[in-house]
Amino acid sequence: MLFLLFTAVAAVANGQTVLQGDSLYRGLQIGRSTFKDIRRVMGNGYKRGKMIRQFHVKWRVGSAGSYQVVYGYTLEYQKAGVQFAIETTEKPEDQQTITGIQFRSKASIITSKGISPTNTFADVISQYGPLDTTQTRRTIPYVYGWSVDRGEKTEKRYTILRYGNGIRFVSYGPMNKAENLNMRRVDEIWLD
């Protein structure tokens, strides 16, 4: 009973919320907490967005096309620097749970191992362990580049450190194999 009480209450260190076990934020947990839980803990001051997948197809007659499918939504609390993702595909509303939490650079959080946005990749590697930088087997933990272009004028590029406990450390900008990753700043922390 005491353990449950401890994990349900968010710990605070130096004014920062500690991510309990790198999976629990203010009592909200991926795969368990719902939209109602988010509103109960965070309040109503959010901006709602759509999660869209775009598919490109080629028809039998030779013409190509594309279509979009909305598969979830996001709740962004800009003042807190936190965004929650909830996938809705084939789930009743009461069973739609958090599938990801993104902490922006202004989020006042710290991981269970002492990493916050503004630390460097060197700090992350020293606390969480070395990476598979070759990506030959893509075994966790590893580093990879990622880009997002959802019809926006500019493509967003990221360099990401992926660790096996559902945590990712994100730096803005494309991945450059010749670059010393240790110097990159952690701009966001993602839980999934």
PDB file of C-alpha atoms in Angstrom:
ATOM      1  CA  MET A   1       0.000   0.000   0.000  1.00  0.00           C
ATOM      2  CA  LEU A   2       2.834   2.378   0.849  1.00  0.00           C
ATOM      3  CA  PHE A   3       4.524   1.616  -2.497  1.00  0.00           C
ATOM      4  CA  LEU A   4       1.348   2.472  -4.419  1.00  0.00           C
ATOM      5  CA  LEU A   5       0.982   5.732  -2.537  1.00  0.00           C
ATOM      6  CA  PHE A   6       4.606   6.657  -3.305  1.00  0.00           C
ATOM      7  CA  THR A   7       4.320   6.038  -7.051  1.00  0.00           C
ATOM      8  CA  ALA A   8       1.028   7.873  -7.379  1.00  0.00           C
ATOM      9  CA  VAL A   9       2.492  11.089  -5.978  1.00  0.00           C
ATOM     10  CA  ALA A  10       4.922  12.989  -8.188  1.00  0.00           C
ATOM     11  CA  ALA A  11       8.273  13.554  -6.562  1.00  0.00           C
ATOM     12  CA  VAL A  12       9.807  16.994  -6.871  1.00  0.00           C
ATOM     13  CA  ALA A  13      13.537  17.791  -6.892  1.00  0.00           C
ATOM     14  CA  ASN A  14      14.727  21.397  -7.103  1.00  0.00           C
ATOM     15  CA  GLY A  15      11.348  22.504  -8.476  1.00  0.00           C
ATOM     16  CA  GLN A  16      11.369  19.818 -11.170  1.00  0.00           C
ATOM     17  CA  THR A  17       8.948  16.904 -11.437  1.00  0.00           C
ATOM     18  CA  VAL A  18      10.815  13.587 -11.378  1.00  0.00           C
ATOM     19  CA  LEU A  19       9.721  10.989 -13.927  1.00  0.00           C
ATOM     20  CA  GLN A  20       9.163   7.982 -11.665  1.00  0.00           C
ATOM     21  CA  GLY A  21      10.947   5.000 -13.202  1.00  0.00           C
ATOM     22  CA  ASP A  22      11.085   7.030 -16.435  1.00  0.00           C
ATOM     23  CA  SER A  23       7.493   6.007 -17.152  1.00  0.00           C
ATOM     24  CA  LEU A  24       5.245   7.852 -14.688  1.00  0.00           C
ATOM     25  CA  TYR A  25       4.616  11.608 -14.841  1.00  0.00           C
ATOM     26  CA  ARG A  26       2.455  13.159 -12.109  1.00  0.00           C
ATOM     27  CA  GLY A  27       0.616   9.851 -11.749  1.00  0.00           C
ATOM     28  CA  LEU A  28      -0.035   9.578 -15.516  1.00  0.00           C
ATOM     29  CA  GLN A  29       1.262   6.428 -17.195  1.00  0.00           C
ATOM     30  CA  ILE A  30       1.499   5.280 -20.782  1.00  0.00           C
ATOM     31  CA  GLY A  31      -0.883   2.439 -21.600  1.00  0.00           C
ATOM     32  CA  ARG A  32      -2.976   3.027 -18.469  1.00  0.00           C
ATOM     33  CA  SER A  33      -4.026   6.660 -18.094  1.00  0.00           C
ATOM     34  CA  THR A  34      -6.925   8.027 -20.150  1.00  0.00           C
ATOM     35  CA  PHE A  35      -8.079  11.414 -21.440  1.00  0.00           C
ATOM     36  CA  LYS A  36     -10.095  11.892 -18.223  1.00  0.00           C
ATOM     37  CA  ASP A  37      -6.993  11.175 -16.127  1.00  0.00           C
ATOM     38  CA  ILE A  38      -4.990  13.768 -18.069  1.00  0.00           C
ATOM     39  CA  ARG A  39      -7.666  16.429 -17.565  1.00  0.00           C
ATOM     40  CA  ARG A  40      -7.979  15.563 -13.866  1.00  0.00           C
ATOM     41  CA  VAL A  41      -4.229  16.004 -13.303  1.00  0.00           C
ATOM     42  CA  MET A  42      -3.315  18.701 -15.846  1.00  0.00           C
ATOM     43  CA  GLY A  43      -6.568  20.670 -16.165  1.00  0.00           C
ATOM     44  CA  ASN A  44      -8.369  22.066 -19.204  1.00  0.00           C
ATOM     45  CA  GLY A  45      -5.716  24.459 -20.566  1.00  0.00           C
ATOM     46  CA  TYR A  46      -4.690  22.287 -23.522  1.00  0.00           C
ATOM     47  CA  LYS A  47      -4.593  22.621 -27.289  1.00  0.00           C
ATOM     48  CA  ARG A  48      -5.981  19.573 -29.095  1.00  0.00           C
ATOM     49  CA  GLY A  49      -4.376  18.371 -32.325  1.00  0.00           C
ATOM     50  CA  LYS A  50      -4.822  15.456 -34.727  1.00  0.00           C
ATOM     51  CA  MET A  51      -2.418  12.576 -35.286  1.00  0.00           C
ATOM     52  CA  ILE A  52      -2.441  11.895 -39.029  1.00  0.00           C
ATOM     53  CA  ARG A  53      -0.893   9.122 -41.112  1.00  0.00           C
ATOM     54  CA  GLN A  54      -0.437   9.817 -44.790  1.00  0.00           C
ATOM     55  CA  PHE A  55      -0.487   6.961 -47.275  1.00  0.00           C
ATOM     56  CA  HIS A  56       0.829   7.159 -50.839  1.00  0.00           C
ATOM     57  CA  VAL A  57      -0.735   4.756 -53.329  1.00  0.00           C
ATOM     58  CA  LYS A  58      -0.431   3.804 -56.951  1.00  0.00           C
ATOM     59  CA  TRP A  59      -3.655   2.758 -58.636  1.00  0.00           C
ATOM     60  CA  ARG A  60      -3.890  -0.027 -61.207  1.00  0.00           C
ATOM     61  CA  VAL A  61      -4.522   2.444 -64.002  1.00  0.00           C
ATOM     62  CA  GLY A  62      -1.121   4.018 -63.358  1.00  0.00           C
ATOM     63  CA  SER A  63      -2.098   7.155 -61.514  1.00  0.00           C
ATOM     64  CA  ALA A  64      -0.763   7.886 -58.060  1.00  0.00           C
ATOM     65  CA  GLY A  65      -2.464   9.496 -55.111  1.00  0.00           C
ATOM     66  CA  SER A  66      -2.421   9.823 -51.383  1.00  0.00           C
ATOM     67  CA  TYR A  67      -4.859   9.867 -48.523  1.00  0.00           C
ATOM     68  CA  GLN A  68      -4.760  10.697 -44.840  1.00  0.00           C
ATOM     69  CA  VAL A  69      -6.148   8.834 -41.849  1.00  0.00           C
ATOM     70  CA  VAL A  70      -6.650  10.391 -38.424  1.00  0.00           C
ATOM     71  CA  TYR A  71      -5.533   7.742 -35.927  1.00  0.00           C
ATOM     72  CA  GLY A  72      -5.455   9.737 -32.701  1.00  0.00           C
ATOM     73  CA  TYR A  73      -5.077  13.121 -31.107  1.00  0.00           C
ATOM     74  CA  THR A  74      -2.662  15.126 -29.014  1.00  0.00           C
ATOM     75  CA  LEU A  75      -3.250  17.281 -25.971  1.00  0.00           C
ATOM     76  CA  GLU A  76      -0.593  19.968 -25.690  1.00  0.00           C
ATOM     77  CA  TYR A  77      -0.139  21.904 -22.466  1.00  0.00           C
ATOM     78  CA  GLN A  78       2.084  24.664 -23.843  1.00  0.00           C
ATOM     79  CA  LYS A  79       2.699  26.436 -20.534  1.00  0.00           C
ATOM     80  CA  ALA A  80       3.960  23.202 -18.930  1.00  0.00           C
ATOM     81  CA  GLY A  81       5.862  22.142 -22.083  1.00  0.00           C
ATOM     82  CA  VAL A  82       4.131  18.732 -22.190  1.00  0.00           C
ATOM     83  CA  GLN A  83       2.226  16.949 -24.974  1.00  0.00           C
ATOM     84  CA  PHE A  84       0.232  13.721 -24.591  1.00  0.00           C
ATOM     85  CA  ALA A  85      -0.597  11.407 -27.514  1.00  0.00           C
ATOM     86  CA  ILE A  86      -3.668   9.169 -27.513  1.00  0.00           C
ATOM     87  CA  GLU A  87      -4.352   6.699 -30.338  1.00  0.00           C
ATOM     88  CA  THR A  88      -8.030   6.090 -31.034  1.00  0.00           C
ATOM     89  CA  THR A  89      -7.907   3.420 -33.732  1.00  0.00           C
ATOM     90  CA  GLU A  90     -10.556   0.759 -33.086  1.00  0.00           C
ATOM     91  CA  LYS A  91     -10.875   1.519 -29.364  1.00  0.00           C
ATOM     92  CA  PRO A  92     -13.930   2.680 -27.439  1.00  0.00           C
ATOM     93  CA  GLU A  93     -13.441   6.099 -25.816  1.00  0.00           C
ATOM     94  CA  ASP A  94     -13.116   4.723 -22.268  1.00  0.00           C
ATOM     95  CA  GLN A  95     -10.258   2.411 -23.396  1.00  0.00           C
ATOM     96  CA  GLN A  96      -8.195   5.043 -25.221  1.00  0.00           C
ATOM     97  CA  THR A  97      -4.999   5.453 -23.217  1.00  0.00           C
ATOM     98  CA  ILE A  98      -1.854   7.554 -23.459  1.00  0.00           C
ATOM     99  CA  THR A  99       0.553   6.168 -26.080  1.00  0.00           C
ATOM    100  CA  GLY A 100       3.266   8.801 -25.680  1.00  0.00           C
ATOM    101  CA  ILE A 101       4.346  11.827 -23.654  1.00  0.00           C
ATOM    102  CA  GLN A 102       6.690  14.472 -25.067  1.00  0.00           C
ATOM    103  CA  PHE A 103       8.450  16.954 -22.810  1.00  0.00           C
ATOM    104  CA  ARG A 104       9.585  20.110 -24.593  1.00  0.00           C
ATOM    105  CA  SER A 105      12.674  22.083 -23.582  1.00  0.00           C
ATOM    106  CA  LYS A 106      10.730  24.307 -21.183  1.00  0.00           C
ATOM    107  CA  ALA A 107       9.220  21.360 -19.269  1.00  0.00           C
ATOM    108  CA  SER A 108      10.314  21.343 -15.653  1.00  0.00           C
ATOM    109  CA  ILE A 109      11.098  17.619 -15.419  1.00  0.00           C
ATOM    110  CA  ILE A 110      14.019  15.375 -14.598  1.00  0.00           C
ATOM    111  CA  THR A 111      14.413  11.645 -15.299  1.00  0.00           C
ATOM    112  CA  SER A 112      15.005   9.108 -12.555  1.00  0.00           C
ATOM    113  CA  LYS A 113      18.712   9.226 -13.500  1.00  0.00           C
ATOM    114  CA  GLY A 114      18.999  13.014 -13.327  1.00  0.00           C
ATOM    115  CA  ILE A 115      18.640  14.034 -16.995  1.00  0.00           C
ATOM    116  CA  SER A 116      16.519  17.018 -18.029  1.00  0.00           C
ATOM    117  CA  PRO A 117      16.080  19.021 -21.205  1.00  0.00           C
ATOM    118  CA  THR A 118      19.258  21.169 -21.457  1.00  0.00           C
ATOM    119  CA  ASN A 119      21.622  18.304 -20.536  1.00  0.00           C
ATOM    120  CA  THR A 120      23.908  16.944 -23.272  1.00  0.00           C
ATOM    121  CA  PHE A 121      23.968  13.550 -24.969  1.00  0.00           C
ATOM    122  CA  ALA A 122      27.227  12.908 -23.069  1.00  0.00           C
ATOM    123  CA  ASP A 123      25.283  13.235 -19.809  1.00  0.00           C
ATOM    124  CA  VAL A 124      22.626  10.818 -21.097  1.00  0.00           C
ATOM    125  CA  ILE A 125      25.185   8.239 -22.227  1.00  0.00           C
ATOM    126  CA  SER A 126      27.048   8.441 -18.906  1.00  0.00           C
ATOM    127  CA  GLN A 127      23.811   7.766 -16.983  1.00  0.00           C
ATOM    128  CA  TYR A 128      21.968   5.371 -19.313  1.00  0.00           C
ATOM    129  CA  GLY A 129      24.870   3.535 -20.966  1.00  0.00           C
ATOM    130  CA  PRO A 130      26.623   3.284 -24.357  1.00  0.00           C
ATOM    131  CA  LEU A 131      24.801   3.094 -27.689  1.00  0.00           C
ATOM    132  CA  ASP A 132      24.824   0.940 -30.811  1.00  0.00           C
ATOM    133  CA  THR A 133      26.083   3.683 -33.122  1.00  0.00           C
ATOM    134  CA  THR A 134      26.529   1.388 -36.137  1.00  0.00           C
ATOM    135  CA  GLN A 135      22.806   0.506 -36.356  1.00  0.00           C
ATOM    136  CA  THR A 136      23.760  -2.779 -37.984  1.00  0.00           C
ATOM    137  CA  ARG A 137      21.426  -4.770 -35.748  1.00  0.00           C
ATOM    138  CA  ARG A 138      19.413  -1.837 -34.397  1.00  0.00           C
ATOM    139  CA  THR A 139      19.608  -3.217 -30.902  1.00  0.00           C
ATOM    140  CA  ILE A 140      18.494  -0.971 -28.087  1.00  0.00           C
ATOM    141  CA  PRO A 141      20.010   1.367 -27.053  1.00  0.00           C
ATOM    142  CA  TYR A 142      20.849   3.060 -30.348  1.00  0.00           C
ATOM    143  CA  VAL A 143      20.972   6.452 -32.066  1.00  0.00           C
ATOM    144  CA  TYR A 144      19.035   7.380 -35.201  1.00  0.00           C
ATOM    145  CA  GLY A 145      17.944  10.318 -37.322  1.00  0.00           C
ATOM    146  CA  TRP A 146      14.284  11.082 -37.927  1.00  0.00           C
ATOM    147  CA  SER A 147      12.409  13.628 -40.006  1.00  0.00           C
ATOM    148  CA  VAL A 148       8.799  14.786 -39.984  1.00  0.00           C
ATOM    149  CA  ASP A 149       7.025  16.455 -42.882  1.00  0.00           C
ATOM    150  CA  ARG A 150       3.267  16.573 -42.453  1.00  0.00           C
ATOM    151  CA  GLY A 151       2.421  19.078 -45.123  1.00  0.00           C
ATOM    152  CA  GLU A 152       4.313  21.800 -43.317  1.00  0.00           C
ATOM    153  CA  LYS A 153       6.497  24.245 -45.182  1.00  0.00           C
ATOM    154  CA  THR A 154       9.643  23.025 -43.463  1.00  0.00           C
ATOM    155  CA  GLU A 155      10.671  19.525 -42.607  1.00  0.00           C
ATOM    156  CA  LYS A 156      11.631  18.919 -38.971  1.00  0.00           C
ATOM    157  CA  ARG A 157      14.733  16.814 -38.364  1.00  0.00           C
ATOM    158  CA  TYR A 158      15.789  15.165 -35.123  1.00  0.00           C
ATOM    159  CA  THR A 159      18.633  13.084 -33.731  1.00  0.00           C
ATOM    160  CA  ILE A 160      17.352  10.616 -31.147  1.00  0.00           C
ATOM    161  CA  LEU A 161      18.927   8.384 -28.494  1.00  0.00           C
ATOM    162  CA  ARG A 162      16.589   5.403 -27.932  1.00  0.00           C
ATOM    163  CA  TYR A 163      16.778   3.402 -24.721  1.00  0.00           C
ATOM    164  CA  GLY A 164      14.916   0.173 -23.969  1.00  0.00           C
ATOM    165  CA  ASN A 165      12.836   1.366 -21.061  1.00  0.00           C
ATOM    166  CA  GLY A 166      10.569   3.463 -23.302  1.00  0.00           C
ATOM    167  CA  ILE A 167      12.530   6.698 -23.111  1.00  0.00           C
ATOM    168  CA  ARG A 168      14.017   8.749 -25.952  1.00  0.00           C
ATOM    169  CA  PHE A 169      16.301  11.769 -25.750  1.00  0.00           C
ATOM    170  CA  VAL A 170      15.785  14.145 -28.674  1.00  0.00           C
ATOM    171  CA  SER A 171      18.063  16.800 -30.142  1.00  0.00           C
ATOM    172  CA  TYR A 172      16.891  19.185 -32.856  1.00  0.00           C
ATOM    173  CA  GLY A 173      18.682  18.951 -36.181  1.00  0.00           C
ATOM    174  CA  PRO A 174      19.693  16.199 -38.615  1.00  0.00           C
ATOM    175  CA  MET A 175      21.975  13.374 -37.584  1.00  0.00           C
ATOM    176  CA  ASN A 176      25.504  13.743 -38.915  1.00  0.00           C
ATOM    177  CA  LYS A 177      27.683  10.628 -38.684  1.00  0.00           C
ATOM    178  CA  ALA A 178      30.863  12.748 -38.586  1.00  0.00           C
ATOM    179  CA  GLU A 179      29.566  14.787 -35.654  1.00  0.00           C
ATOM    180  CA  ASN A 180      30.525  14.184 -32.023  1.00  0.00           C
ATOM    181  CA  LEU A 181      27.149  13.229 -30.515  1.00  0.00           C
ATOM    182  CA  ASN A 182      28.361  13.929 -26.990  1.00  0.00           C
ATOM    183  CA  MET A 183      28.121  17.681 -27.564  1.00  0.00           C
ATOM    184  CA  ARG A 184      24.482  17.679 -28.694  1.00  0.00           C
ATOM    185  CA  ARG A 185      21.947  19.182 -26.326  1.00  0.00           C
ATOM    186  CA  VAL A 186      18.854  17.290 -25.169  1.00  0.00           C
ATOM    187  CA  ASP A 187      15.977  19.451 -26.437  1.00  0.00           C
ATOM    188  CA  GLU A 188      13.097  17.095 -25.655  1.00  0.00           C
ATOM    189  CA  ILE A 189      12.456  13.876 -23.739  1.00  0.00           C
ATOM    190  CA  TRP A 190       9.871  11.423 -25.080  1.00  0.00           C
ATOM    191  CA  LEU A 191       8.228   8.534 -23.256  1.00  0.00           C
ATOM    192  CA  ASP A 192       6.517   5.745 -25.208  1.00  0.00           C
TER     193      ASP A 192
END
